[in-house]
């Protein structure tokens, strides 16, 4: 472990200021300033407000992460930051701060694709995670089934054709009055609900790896309005559990379609939706049935964080893949 690069990772692509420190794949610190309370009153992330909140917390969090890791800034081997995708104003804060810090310290800078961070996150839970693997990426902005052939060699087998899974959860939770962010709220409500109470649609059965969640959202809204008008609306936990089941069903089915088609023995998961209790259970059941190994990071490493950016940074640094200080953020960066 002593030769593993010590890297500070900075994540500011959306509404969490995340700072992490790793030594290779070893997690040394992971600290977060969540803006959930700030954006909750607007019912969603306000880009300008997000950027300002990153500015306010980034310096203090950097000190905290280094202090928790027991690392002096001069001992860092590199500084990594999210380059994209995300909100441009929010990205610029972390990216510019990281470049400035790297420049001041005379250390290499590494720009990281946020989605590659989610792909690498299982490593922080268990360093045995390695390609070839099928990885389900499910977050507020993405739903993808990725064939990770090698580190750095990814084939996106399937994606959502409209809303991401997290987006569907956020929008439906908002409609149900459960607040923001919707995923954790639906997860909590569903705990006491019946997942078979209502049969919501499972879209695109004929496309093995693709998702569509916008019809599900419309279907839920129509159903709730009709039942409310008729005075026959089932308890909200039943609605939440049934909705969650419809989303989990397709995420699990399409992931394992890819496992079956490729014959890989390793399955990974990343992104905020991967914090979902029911999804974690169902993925584990399917993995056990097939004798494949499932790697899902602990919940706080599924949602956005700096440690996942740091671990990709350490990996790239070991391979000499560094980023020029003239580089800019790319809000539309893809894997
Ligand atoms: O990866 P992430 O933190 O940010 C993006 O890159 O988008 O994912 C955020 C998404 C939100 O849509 C949120 O509602 C969802 O992850 N999420 C959950 C849970 N925790 C967060 N969805 C379902 N169950 C959860 N427990
Ligand atoms: Zn994310």
PDB file of C-alpha atoms and ligand atoms in Angstrom, residues 11 13-16 85 114-115 118 138-142 165-170 180-188 244 270-277 279 299 302-305 308, ligand 1:
ATOM      1  CA  UNK A  11     -16.715  16.463  -6.632  1.00  0.00           C
ATOM      2  CA  UNK A  13     -20.991  18.394 -10.394  1.00  0.00           C
ATOM      3  CA  UNK A  14     -24.380  18.943  -8.796  1.00  0.00           C
ATOM      4  CA  UNK A  15     -25.635  19.632  -5.277  1.00  0.00           C
ATOM      5  CA  UNK A  16     -23.067  17.906  -3.057  1.00  0.00           C
ATOM      6  CA  UNK A  85     -20.933  15.791 -16.821  1.00  0.00           C
ATOM      7  CA  UNK A 114     -18.166  11.785 -12.939  1.00  0.00           C
ATOM      8  CA  UNK A 115     -19.689   8.589 -14.357  1.00  0.00           C
ATOM      9  CA  UNK A 118     -19.513   5.922 -10.059  1.00  0.00           C
ATOM     10  CA  UNK A 138     -28.326   4.573 -11.894  1.00  0.00           C
ATOM     11  CA  UNK A 139     -28.360   8.169 -10.738  1.00  0.00           C
ATOM     12  CA  UNK A 140     -30.377  11.352 -11.050  1.00  0.00           C
ATOM     13  CA  UNK A 141     -29.072  11.990 -14.542  1.00  0.00           C
ATOM     14  CA  UNK A 142     -28.152   8.538 -15.888  1.00  0.00           C
ATOM     15  CA  UNK A 165     -34.364   6.221 -12.772  1.00  0.00           C
ATOM     16  CA  UNK A 166     -33.475   8.803 -10.113  1.00  0.00           C
ATOM     17  CA  UNK A 167     -35.212  11.538 -12.070  1.00  0.00           C
ATOM     18  CA  UNK A 168     -38.392   9.420 -12.203  1.00  0.00           C
ATOM     19  CA  UNK A 169     -38.195   8.872  -8.436  1.00  0.00           C
ATOM     20  CA  UNK A 170     -37.583  12.576  -7.799  1.00  0.00           C
ATOM     21  CA  UNK A 180     -36.820  16.255  -2.403  1.00  0.00           C
ATOM     22  CA  UNK A 181     -34.724  14.267  -3.115  1.00  0.00           C
ATOM     23  CA  UNK A 182     -37.346  11.715  -4.025  1.00  0.00           C
ATOM     24  CA  UNK A 183     -35.314   8.508  -4.055  1.00  0.00           C
ATOM     25  CA  UNK A 184     -34.665   8.280  -0.304  1.00  0.00           C
ATOM     26  CA  UNK A 185     -38.255   9.424   0.411  1.00  0.00           C
ATOM     27  CA  UNK A 186     -39.763   6.683  -1.802  1.00  0.00           C
ATOM     28  CA  UNK A 187     -37.337   4.171  -0.263  1.00  0.00           C
ATOM     29  CA  UNK A 188     -38.583   5.092   3.250  1.00  0.00           C
ATOM     30  CA  UNK A 244     -40.244   1.408  -6.631  1.00  0.00           C
ATOM     31  CA  UNK A 270     -22.951   2.845  -8.792  1.00  0.00           C
ATOM     32  CA  UNK A 271     -24.962   6.058  -8.639  1.00  0.00           C
ATOM     33  CA  UNK A 272     -27.404   7.436  -6.106  1.00  0.00           C
ATOM     34  CA  UNK A 273     -30.250   5.043  -6.939  1.00  0.00           C
ATOM     35  CA  UNK A 274     -27.943   2.179  -5.971  1.00  0.00           C
ATOM     36  CA  UNK A 275     -28.487   3.317  -2.358  1.00  0.00           C
ATOM     37  CA  UNK A 276     -32.041   1.949  -2.690  1.00  0.00           C
ATOM     38  CA  UNK A 277     -32.720  -0.874  -0.224  1.00  0.00           C
ATOM     39  CA  UNK A 279     -32.623  -2.585  -5.472  1.00  0.00           C
ATOM     40  CA  UNK A 299     -24.697   3.806   0.532  1.00  0.00           C
ATOM     41  CA  UNK A 302     -23.243   5.318  -4.127  1.00  0.00           C
ATOM     42  CA  UNK A 303     -24.445   8.914  -4.007  1.00  0.00           C
ATOM     43  CA  UNK A 304     -22.098  11.651  -5.210  1.00  0.00           C
ATOM     44  CA  UNK A 305     -18.852  11.898  -3.252  1.00  0.00           C
ATOM     45  CA  UNK A 308     -14.892   8.033  -5.992  1.00  0.00           C
TER      46      UNK A 308
HETATM   47  O1  LIG B   1     -25.437   9.873  -8.120  1.00  0.00           O
HETATM   48  P1  LIG B   1     -26.287  10.896  -7.477  1.00  0.00           P
HETATM   49  O2  LIG B   1     -26.007  11.260  -6.040  1.00  0.00           O
HETATM   50  O3  LIG B   1     -26.253  12.243  -8.284  1.00  0.00           O
HETATM   51  C1  LIG B   1     -26.260  12.241  -9.697  1.00  0.00           C
HETATM   52  O4  LIG B   1     -25.151  12.067 -10.279  1.00  0.00           O
HETATM   53  O5  LIG B   1     -27.372  12.347 -10.253  1.00  0.00           O
HETATM   54  O6  LIG B   1     -27.806  10.406  -7.626  1.00  0.00           O
HETATM   55  C2  LIG B   1     -28.866  11.159  -7.129  1.00  0.00           C
HETATM   56  C3  LIG B   1     -30.156  10.369  -7.341  1.00  0.00           C
HETATM   57  C4  LIG B   1     -31.399  11.182  -6.997  1.00  0.00           C
HETATM   58  O7  LIG B   1     -32.330  11.031  -8.065  1.00  0.00           O
HETATM   59  C5  LIG B   1     -31.906  10.509  -5.732  1.00  0.00           C
HETATM   60  O8  LIG B   1     -33.317  10.588  -5.599  1.00  0.00           O
HETATM   61  C6  LIG B   1     -31.448   9.089  -5.921  1.00  0.00           C
HETATM   62  O9  LIG B   1     -30.162   9.213  -6.491  1.00  0.00           O
HETATM   63  N1  LIG B   1     -31.349   8.345  -4.652  1.00  0.00           N
HETATM   64  C7  LIG B   1     -32.086   7.249  -4.370  1.00  0.00           C
HETATM   65  C8  LIG B   1     -31.767   6.876  -3.034  1.00  0.00           C
HETATM   66  N2  LIG B   1     -30.833   7.754  -2.557  1.00  0.00           N
HETATM   67  C9  LIG B   1     -30.591   8.646  -3.565  1.00  0.00           C
HETATM   68  N3  LIG B   1     -32.957   6.561  -5.113  1.00  0.00           N
HETATM   69  C10 LIG B   1     -33.562   5.508  -4.540  1.00  0.00           C
HETATM   70  N4  LIG B   1     -33.342   5.105  -3.280  1.00  0.00           N
HETATM   71  C11 LIG B   1     -32.455   5.736  -2.481  1.00  0.00           C
HETATM   72  N5  LIG B   1     -32.241   5.322  -1.231  1.00  0.00           N
END
